[in-house]
Amino acid sequence: MELYNKNTIYLVGDAKTATHNPITLQYNAYFIVLVIDLERETIVDAGASAIITVTNNFVRSIFTGYDMKKGLEPMIEEIYRRYHGSSQKALIVAWKDAYKKYLQIKSQELEG
C-alpha cells in the first residue's frame, strides 16, 4: 500500500530563523514540508525542521487537514493562536513560501 496517492505533491517552504535558535544551529534554516492532495486541495501530511519530536508532531497537527482554498490568512491566524515557540515568525514565513509555491504548481497544472 502506498502512503501517498498519485494526486499528492511534496513541497518545501523555507525561512530564516534567529541565529541563537537551535534549529538554525542544526539546519541553517527553518523549513516546513507539506504533502498536498491536488485534487482535494488539502494538506494530507506535514513536517518541520524541528529538533524536538513533539514540535514536529505539533506543527503537523496544525497543518494536516488544512483546505488550501482558504488561502494564507486562516493558517497564519492558526499559527499565531497555537504556536508560541521561538520559531513562530519563521513558521509563518515558511508557510507563505510554501503557499506561493503551491499556487505556482496549481497554475502550471491548469495550464497543462
Tab-separated table of N, CA, C and O in Angstrom:
chain	number	residue	atom	x	y	z
A	1	MET	N	0.840	-1.184	0.000
A	1	MET	CA	0.000	0.000	0.000
A	1	MET	C	0.887	1.250	0.000
A	1	MET	O	1.814	1.364	0.784
A	2	GLU	N	0.574	2.172	-0.882
A	2	GLU	CA	1.365	3.393	-0.935
A	2	GLU	C	0.841	4.403	0.083
A	2	GLU	O	-0.354	4.500	0.338
A	3	LEU	N	1.760	5.138	0.665
A	3	LEU	CA	1.405	6.114	1.699
A	3	LEU	C	0.703	7.331	1.105
A	3	LEU	O	-0.264	7.826	1.664
A	4	TYR	N	1.174	7.801	-0.026
A	4	TYR	CA	0.590	8.975	-0.675
A	4	TYR	C	0.139	8.597	-2.080
A	4	TYR	O	0.871	7.967	-2.828
A	5	ASN	N	-1.061	9.029	-2.448
A	5	ASN	CA	-1.572	8.677	-3.769
A	5	ASN	C	-0.951	9.561	-4.852
A	5	ASN	O	-0.223	10.505	-4.560
A	6	LYS	N	-1.258	9.259	-6.088
A	6	LYS	CA	-0.650	9.950	-7.221
A	6	LYS	C	-1.155	11.387	-7.390
A	6	LYS	O	-0.616	12.137	-8.195
A	7	ASN	N	-2.166	11.779	-6.639
A	7	ASN	CA	-2.658	13.159	-6.682
A	7	ASN	C	-1.894	14.076	-5.741
A	7	ASN	O	-2.190	15.263	-5.673
A	8	THR	N	-0.941	13.521	-4.991
A	8	THR	CA	-0.241	14.334	-3.999
A	8	THR	C	1.056	14.910	-4.553
A	8	THR	O	1.681	14.342	-5.437
A	9	ILE	N	1.400	16.066	-3.994
A	9	ILE	CA	2.692	16.696	-4.288
A	9	ILE	C	3.407	16.946	-2.961
A	9	ILE	O	2.775	17.018	-1.910
A	10	TYR	N	4.709	17.077	-3.050
A	10	TYR	CA	5.561	17.371	-1.902
A	10	TYR	C	6.218	18.703	-2.180
A	10	TYR	O	6.814	18.900	-3.236
A	11	LEU	N	6.096	19.632	-1.241
A	11	LEU	CA	6.787	20.905	-1.425
A	11	LEU	C	7.344	21.405	-0.107
A	11	LEU	O	6.927	20.979	0.966
A	12	VAL	N	8.310	22.296	-0.213
A	12	VAL	CA	9.024	22.814	0.949
A	12	VAL	C	8.890	24.327	0.988
A	12	VAL	O	9.037	24.997	-0.033
A	13	GLY	N	8.614	24.847	2.169
A	13	GLY	CA	8.627	26.287	2.407
A	13	GLY	C	9.803	26.621	3.300
A	13	GLY	O	10.010	25.967	4.322
A	14	ASP	N	10.597	27.612	2.912
A	14	ASP	CA	11.816	27.962	3.640
A	14	ASP	C	11.680	29.303	4.345
A	14	ASP	O	10.948	30.179	3.895
A	15	ALA	N	12.472	29.445	5.424
A	15	ALA	CA	12.554	30.716	6.142
A	15	ALA	C	13.865	30.761	6.906
A	15	ALA	O	14.504	29.731	7.132
A	16	LYS	N	14.240	31.940	7.305
A	16	LYS	CA	15.408	32.114	8.167
A	16	LYS	C	14.925	32.181	9.612
A	16	LYS	O	13.811	32.602	9.884
A	17	THR	N	15.786	31.770	10.544
A	17	THR	CA	15.471	31.894	11.958
A	17	THR	C	16.554	32.722	12.628
A	17	THR	O	17.600	32.990	12.036
A	18	ALA	N	16.306	33.085	13.846
A	18	ALA	CA	17.296	33.851	14.600
A	18	ALA	C	18.563	33.020	14.777
A	18	ALA	O	18.500	31.791	14.890
A	19	THR	N	19.697	33.667	14.819
A	19	THR	CA	20.970	32.938	14.898
A	19	THR	C	21.110	32.151	16.192
A	19	THR	O	21.803	31.147	16.221
A	20	HIS	N	20.436	32.554	17.256
A	20	HIS	CA	20.519	31.829	18.521
A	20	HIS	C	19.562	30.641	18.599
A	20	HIS	O	19.583	29.884	19.549
A	21	ASN	N	18.721	30.493	17.594
A	21	ASN	CA	17.743	29.408	17.589
A	21	ASN	C	18.442	28.073	17.341
A	21	ASN	O	19.231	27.946	16.405
A	22	PRO	N	18.157	27.043	18.142
A	22	PRO	CA	18.786	25.728	17.945
A	22	PRO	C	18.535	25.139	16.556
A	22	PRO	O	19.374	24.416	16.025
A	23	ILE	N	17.397	25.458	15.961
A	23	ILE	CA	17.104	24.962	14.611
A	23	ILE	C	18.116	25.533	13.617
A	23	ILE	O	18.594	24.825	12.735
A	24	THR	N	18.459	26.807	13.769
A	24	THR	CA	19.450	27.424	12.894
A	24	THR	C	20.804	26.750	13.066
A	24	THR	O	21.518	26.506	12.092
A	25	LEU	N	21.146	26.433	14.295
A	25	LEU	CA	22.429	25.787	14.546
A	25	LEU	C	22.503	24.407	13.897
A	25	LEU	O	23.553	23.997	13.415
A	26	GLN	N	21.380	23.699	13.863
A	26	GLN	CA	21.380	22.363	13.272
A	26	GLN	C	21.146	22.366	11.768
A	26	GLN	O	21.786	21.640	11.028
A	27	TYR	N	20.216	23.175	11.283
A	27	TYR	CA	19.807	23.121	9.878
A	27	TYR	C	20.206	24.342	9.046
A	27	TYR	O	20.026	24.344	7.832
A	28	ASN	N	20.650	25.418	9.659
A	28	ASN	CA	20.971	26.682	8.989
A	28	ASN	C	19.746	27.390	8.414
A	28	ASN	O	19.888	28.408	7.749
A	29	ALA	N	18.578	26.859	8.632
A	29	ALA	CA	17.344	27.475	8.143
A	29	ALA	C	16.167	26.792	8.832
A	29	ALA	O	16.336	25.791	9.513
A	30	TYR	N	15.004	27.357	8.629
A	30	TYR	CA	13.771	26.734	9.113
A	30	TYR	C	12.965	26.373	7.878
A	30	TYR	O	12.867	27.166	6.937
A	31	PHE	N	12.403	25.187	7.862
A	31	PHE	CA	11.573	24.824	6.723
A	31	PHE	C	10.433	23.930	7.166
A	31	PHE	O	10.500	23.267	8.196
A	32	ILE	N	9.368	23.993	6.374
A	32	ILE	CA	8.258	23.070	6.551
A	32	ILE	C	8.105	22.287	5.264
A	32	ILE	O	8.438	22.773	4.184
A	33	VAL	N	7.640	21.072	5.395
A	33	VAL	CA	7.324	20.258	4.221
A	33	VAL	C	5.831	19.967	4.265
A	33	VAL	O	5.264	19.726	5.335
A	34	LEU	N	5.217	20.030	3.114
A	34	LEU	CA	3.790	19.767	3.013
A	34	LEU	C	3.550	18.738	1.928
A	34	LEU	O	4.152	18.803	0.855
A	35	VAL	N	2.685	17.797	2.219
A	35	VAL	CA	2.189	16.863	1.206
A	35	VAL	C	0.740	17.275	0.977
A	35	VAL	O	-0.072	17.281	1.919
A	36	ILE	N	0.453	17.652	-0.270
A	36	ILE	CA	-0.858	18.207	-0.592
A	36	ILE	C	-1.528	17.346	-1.654
A	36	ILE	O	-0.921	17.018	-2.675
A	37	ASP	N	-2.776	17.014	-1.409
A	37	ASP	CA	-3.592	16.330	-2.405
A	37	ASP	C	-4.132	17.413	-3.343
A	37	ASP	O	-4.947	18.245	-2.933
A	38	LEU	N	-3.637	17.436	-4.579
A	38	LEU	CA	-4.021	18.486	-5.526
A	38	LEU	C	-5.487	18.405	-5.929
A	38	LEU	O	-6.113	19.425	-6.192
A	39	GLU	N	-6.026	17.216	-5.948
A	39	GLU	CA	-7.424	17.058	-6.341
A	39	GLU	C	-8.357	17.620	-5.273
A	39	GLU	O	-9.305	18.342	-5.570
A	40	ARG	N	-8.084	17.295	-4.018
A	40	ARG	CA	-8.910	17.775	-2.900
A	40	ARG	C	-8.446	19.127	-2.369
A	40	ARG	O	-9.146	19.755	-1.587
A	41	GLU	N	-7.237	19.546	-2.771
A	41	GLU	CA	-6.618	20.798	-2.309
A	41	GLU	C	-6.530	20.841	-0.784
A	41	GLU	O	-6.858	21.837	-0.141
A	42	THR	N	-6.060	19.732	-0.226
A	42	THR	CA	-5.956	19.575	1.219
A	42	THR	C	-4.564	19.083	1.588
A	42	THR	O	-3.992	18.240	0.897
A	43	ILE	N	-4.030	19.597	2.697
A	43	ILE	CA	-2.755	19.112	3.214
A	43	ILE	C	-3.003	17.773	3.894
A	43	ILE	O	-3.805	17.681	4.825
A	44	VAL	N	-2.317	16.732	3.418
A	44	VAL	CA	-2.512	15.397	3.978
A	44	VAL	C	-1.401	14.997	4.945
A	44	VAL	O	-1.566	14.057	5.727
A	45	ASP	N	-0.283	15.709	4.911
A	45	ASP	CA	0.801	15.457	5.856
A	45	ASP	C	1.710	16.675	5.884
A	45	ASP	O	1.736	17.465	4.942
A	46	ALA	N	2.436	16.817	6.976
A	46	ALA	CA	3.319	17.974	7.125
A	46	ALA	C	4.436	17.634	8.094
A	46	ALA	O	4.319	16.719	8.912
A	47	GLY	N	5.509	18.390	7.996
A	47	GLY	CA	6.618	18.249	8.916
A	47	GLY	C	7.395	19.547	8.953
A	47	GLY	O	7.169	20.446	8.144
A	48	ALA	N	8.302	19.642	9.915
A	48	ALA	CA	9.097	20.855	10.064
A	48	ALA	C	10.512	20.483	10.469
A	48	ALA	O	10.759	19.388	10.971
A	49	SER	N	11.414	21.416	10.267
A	49	SER	CA	12.804	21.196	10.659
A	49	SER	C	12.959	21.439	12.157
A	49	SER	O	13.771	22.239	12.594
A	50	ALA	N	12.160	20.762	12.926
A	50	ALA	CA	12.200	20.895	14.382
A	50	ALA	C	13.170	19.875	14.958
A	50	ALA	O	13.355	18.793	14.414
A	51	ILE	N	13.768	20.239	16.062
A	51	ILE	CA	14.715	19.346	16.724
A	51	ILE	C	13.983	18.364	17.637
A	51	ILE	O	14.365	17.210	17.757
A	52	ILE	N	12.912	18.818	18.258
A	52	ILE	CA	12.163	18.001	19.205
A	52	ILE	C	10.972	17.359	18.493
A	52	ILE	O	10.229	18.034	17.780
A	53	THR	N	10.780	16.086	18.691
A	53	THR	CA	9.702	15.346	18.036
A	53	THR	C	8.340	15.943	18.339
A	53	THR	O	7.494	16.031	17.450
A	54	VAL	N	8.115	16.370	19.563
A	54	VAL	CA	6.831	16.965	19.930
A	54	VAL	C	6.547	18.190	19.067
A	54	VAL	O	5.418	18.390	18.615
A	55	THR	N	7.569	18.996	18.812
A	55	THR	CA	7.392	20.188	17.983
A	55	THR	C	6.968	19.796	16.578
A	55	THR	O	6.028	20.364	16.014
A	56	ASN	N	7.646	18.828	16.010
A	56	ASN	CA	7.296	18.376	14.665
A	56	ASN	C	5.866	17.835	14.633
A	56	ASN	O	5.105	18.140	13.720
A	57	ASN	N	5.507	17.041	15.625
A	57	ASN	CA	4.149	16.499	15.691
A	57	ASN	C	3.122	17.613	15.844
A	57	ASN	O	2.035	17.566	15.252
A	58	PHE	N	3.450	18.627	16.645
A	58	PHE	CA	2.522	19.738	16.852
A	58	PHE	C	2.340	20.533	15.560
A	58	PHE	O	1.206	20.875	15.187
A	59	VAL	N	3.434	20.817	14.872
A	59	VAL	CA	3.339	21.520	13.590
A	59	VAL	C	2.502	20.691	12.615
A	59	VAL	O	1.643	21.237	11.906
A	60	ARG	N	2.718	19.390	12.600
A	60	ARG	CA	1.917	18.512	11.734
A	60	ARG	C	0.430	18.651	12.062
A	60	ARG	O	-0.411	18.728	11.173
A	61	SER	N	0.102	18.724	13.346
A	61	SER	CA	-1.306	18.834	13.745
A	61	SER	C	-1.928	20.152	13.297
A	61	SER	O	-3.123	20.221	13.039
A	62	ILE	N	-1.133	21.194	13.214
A	62	ILE	CA	-1.644	22.495	12.757
A	62	ILE	C	-1.974	22.449	11.265
A	62	ILE	O	-3.016	22.931	10.834
A	63	PHE	N	-1.102	21.842	10.472
A	63	PHE	CA	-1.242	21.892	9.014
A	63	PHE	C	-2.114	20.784	8.420
A	63	PHE	O	-2.822	21.023	7.439
A	64	THR	N	-2.052	19.593	8.973
A	64	THR	CA	-2.759	18.454	8.375
A	64	THR	C	-4.264	18.696	8.367
A	64	THR	O	-4.857	19.070	9.369
A	65	GLY	N	-4.852	18.491	7.192
A	65	GLY	CA	-6.287	18.677	7.011
A	65	GLY	C	-6.667	20.062	6.519
A	65	GLY	O	-7.828	20.301	6.189
A	66	TYR	N	-5.684	20.965	6.427
A	66	TYR	CA	-5.997	22.334	6.015
A	66	TYR	C	-6.451	22.379	4.559
A	66	TYR	O	-5.841	21.772	3.677
A	67	ASP	N	-7.504	23.126	4.302
A	67	ASP	CA	-8.045	23.318	2.961
A	67	ASP	C	-7.312	24.492	2.318
A	67	ASP	O	-7.466	25.642	2.744
A	68	MET	N	-6.498	24.208	1.308
A	68	MET	CA	-5.677	25.230	0.663
A	68	MET	C	-6.514	26.320	0.001
A	68	MET	O	-6.041	27.431	-0.204
A	69	LYS	N	-7.761	26.034	-0.317
A	69	LYS	CA	-8.636	27.041	-0.934
A	69	LYS	C	-8.956	28.183	0.029
A	69	LYS	O	-9.389	29.246	-0.393
A	70	LYS	N	-8.720	27.980	1.321
A	70	LYS	CA	-8.974	29.038	2.308
A	70	LYS	C	-7.950	30.166	2.212
A	70	LYS	O	-8.183	31.256	2.697
A	71	GLY	N	-6.797	29.881	1.615
A	71	GLY	CA	-5.775	30.908	1.438
A	71	GLY	C	-4.786	30.971	2.589
A	71	GLY	O	-4.732	30.096	3.443
A	72	LEU	N	-4.006	32.043	2.576
A	72	LEU	CA	-2.921	32.238	3.544
A	72	LEU	C	-3.392	32.573	4.954
A	72	LEU	O	-2.899	32.030	5.938
A	73	GLU	N	-4.289	33.522	5.059
A	73	GLU	CA	-4.591	34.158	6.339
A	73	GLU	C	-5.144	33.233	7.428
A	73	GLU	O	-4.715	33.340	8.580
A	74	PRO	N	-6.094	32.346	7.127
A	74	PRO	CA	-6.588	31.495	8.215
A	74	PRO	C	-5.477	30.656	8.866
A	74	PRO	O	-5.473	30.471	10.091
A	75	MET	N	-4.524	30.194	8.075
A	75	MET	CA	-3.424	29.410	8.646
A	75	MET	C	-2.509	30.305	9.478
A	75	MET	O	-2.036	29.887	10.547
A	76	ILE	N	-2.257	31.513	9.019
A	76	ILE	CA	-1.430	32.438	9.792
A	76	ILE	C	-2.082	32.713	11.150
A	76	ILE	O	-1.416	32.692	12.188
A	77	GLU	N	-3.388	32.937	11.147
A	77	GLU	CA	-4.114	33.144	12.403
A	77	GLU	C	-4.005	31.922	13.312
A	77	GLU	O	-3.844	32.067	14.530
A	78	GLU	N	-4.089	30.744	12.718
A	78	GLU	CA	-3.978	29.497	13.496
A	78	GLU	C	-2.584	29.362	14.111
A	78	GLU	O	-2.443	28.953	15.263
A	79	ILE	N	-1.570	29.706	13.356
A	79	ILE	CA	-0.197	29.643	13.879
A	79	ILE	C	-0.035	30.622	15.039
A	79	ILE	O	0.504	30.264	16.094
A	80	TYR	N	-0.523	31.855	14.869
A	80	TYR	CA	-0.435	32.837	15.955
A	80	TYR	C	-1.180	32.349	17.200
A	80	TYR	O	-0.730	32.541	18.324
A	81	ARG	N	-2.311	31.713	16.994
A	81	ARG	CA	-3.137	31.256	18.112
A	81	ARG	C	-2.520	30.079	18.844
A	81	ARG	O	-2.539	30.010	20.068
A	82	ARG	N	-1.897	29.149	18.095
A	82	ARG	CA	-1.492	27.882	18.693
A	82	ARG	C	-0.002	27.698	18.907
A	82	ARG	O	0.398	26.986	19.816
A	83	TYR	N	0.826	28.277	18.054
A	83	TYR	CA	2.268	28.006	18.107
A	83	TYR	C	2.990	29.173	18.767
A	83	TYR	O	3.067	30.260	18.197
A	84	HIS	N	3.535	28.938	19.951
A	84	HIS	CA	4.192	30.009	20.695
A	84	HIS	C	5.664	29.701	20.932
A	84	HIS	O	6.256	30.141	21.913
A	85	GLY	N	6.268	28.957	19.997
A	85	GLY	CA	7.696	28.665	20.057
A	85	GLY	C	8.500	29.828	19.501
A	85	GLY	O	7.961	30.756	18.888
A	86	SER	N	9.808	29.763	19.697
A	86	SER	CA	10.691	30.846	19.240
A	86	SER	C	10.733	30.960	17.718
A	86	SER	O	11.164	31.984	17.192
A	87	SER	N	10.263	29.952	17.015
A	87	SER	CA	10.273	29.969	15.545
A	87	SER	C	8.922	30.360	14.950
A	87	SER	O	8.667	30.109	13.773
A	88	GLN	N	8.066	30.997	15.725
A	88	GLN	CA	6.731	31.342	15.234
A	88	GLN	C	6.788	32.166	13.947
A	88	GLN	O	6.121	31.855	12.965
A	89	LYS	N	7.600	33.220	13.938
A	89	LYS	CA	7.695	34.071	12.742
A	89	LYS	C	8.275	33.294	11.566
A	89	LYS	O	7.822	33.436	10.434
A	90	ALA	N	9.271	32.470	11.825
A	90	ALA	CA	9.868	31.663	10.758
A	90	ALA	C	8.842	30.668	10.201
A	90	ALA	O	8.805	30.427	8.993
A	91	LEU	N	8.004	30.108	11.065
A	91	LEU	CA	6.964	29.182	10.614
A	91	LEU	C	5.991	29.897	9.681
A	91	LEU	O	5.605	29.354	8.641
A	92	ILE	N	5.643	31.114	10.011
A	92	ILE	CA	4.725	31.887	9.164
A	92	ILE	C	5.378	32.216	7.820
A	92	ILE	O	4.749	32.077	6.767
A	93	VAL	N	6.637	32.619	7.840
A	93	VAL	CA	7.352	32.916	6.590
A	93	VAL	C	7.466	31.649	5.735
A	93	VAL	O	7.255	31.681	4.513
A	94	ALA	N	7.775	30.518	6.365
A	94	ALA	CA	7.869	29.249	5.628
A	94	ALA	C	6.509	28.872	5.038
A	94	ALA	O	6.435	28.379	3.909
A	95	TRP	N	5.427	29.106	5.789
A	95	TRP	CA	4.082	28.840	5.278
A	95	TRP	C	3.792	29.714	4.052
A	95	TRP	O	3.282	29.235	3.043
A	96	LYS	N	4.131	30.995	4.128
A	96	LYS	CA	3.905	31.891	2.983
A	96	LYS	C	4.691	31.425	1.759
A	96	LYS	O	4.181	31.441	0.633
A	97	ASP	N	5.918	30.986	1.974
A	97	ASP	CA	6.754	30.490	0.882
A	97	ASP	C	6.144	29.223	0.285
A	97	ASP	O	6.051	29.080	-0.938
A	98	ALA	N	5.710	28.312	1.132
A	98	ALA	CA	5.096	27.063	0.660
A	98	ALA	C	3.803	27.348	-0.097
A	98	ALA	O	3.544	26.756	-1.151
A	99	TYR	N	3.009	28.274	0.409
A	99	TYR	CA	1.743	28.591	-0.249
A	99	TYR	C	1.975	29.203	-1.628
A	99	TYR	O	1.276	28.880	-2.587
A	100	LYS	N	2.979	30.074	-1.727
A	100	LYS	CA	3.338	30.667	-3.019
A	100	LYS	C	3.727	29.568	-4.015
A	100	LYS	O	3.293	29.576	-5.169
A	101	LYS	N	4.526	28.617	-3.565
A	101	LYS	CA	4.929	27.504	-4.437
A	101	LYS	C	3.711	26.661	-4.834
A	101	LYS	O	3.606	26.223	-5.982
A	102	TYR	N	2.811	26.468	-3.897
A	102	TYR	CA	1.588	25.716	-4.188
A	102	TYR	C	0.792	26.402	-5.301
A	102	TYR	O	0.342	25.740	-6.245
A	103	LEU	N	0.633	27.712	-5.196
A	103	LEU	CA	-0.117	28.444	-6.226
A	103	LEU	C	0.555	28.327	-7.593
A	103	LEU	O	-0.130	28.201	-8.617
A	104	GLN	N	1.881	28.357	-7.620
A	104	GLN	CA	2.605	28.196	-8.878
A	104	GLN	C	2.331	26.814	-9.474
A	104	GLN	O	2.109	26.679	-10.678
A	105	ILE	N	2.386	25.802	-8.646
A	105	ILE	CA	2.136	24.435	-9.120
A	105	ILE	C	0.714	24.298	-9.630
A	105	ILE	O	0.484	23.696	-10.681
A	106	LYS	N	-0.257	24.857	-8.899
A	106	LYS	CA	-1.658	24.780	-9.333
A	106	LYS	C	-1.852	25.477	-10.669
A	106	LYS	O	-2.561	24.981	-11.527
A	107	SER	N	-1.239	26.638	-10.846
A	107	SER	CA	-1.421	27.365	-12.108
A	107	SER	C	-0.775	26.604	-13.265
A	107	SER	O	-1.312	26.584	-14.360
A	108	GLN	N	0.372	25.975	-13.026
A	108	GLN	CA	1.018	25.154	-14.066
A	108	GLN	C	0.138	23.965	-14.418
A	108	GLN	O	0.032	23.589	-15.583
A	109	GLU	N	-0.511	23.394	-13.424
A	109	GLU	CA	-1.380	22.253	-13.664
A	109	GLU	C	-2.582	22.665	-14.513
A	109	GLU	O	-3.002	21.937	-15.411
A	110	LEU	N	-3.142	23.841	-14.242
A	110	LEU	CA	-4.279	24.326	-15.008
A	110	LEU	C	-3.897	24.634	-16.461
A	110	LEU	O	-4.699	24.451	-17.367
A	111	GLU	N	-2.671	25.113	-16.649
A	111	GLU	CA	-2.193	25.429	-17.996
A	111	GLU	C	-1.912	24.155	-18.807
A	111	GLU	O	-2.061	24.155	-20.006
A	112	GLY	N	-1.454	23.117	-18.101
A	112	GLY	CA	-1.034	21.901	-18.781
A	112	GLY	C	-2.109	20.933	-18.919
A	112	GLY	O	-2.813	20.506	-19.651
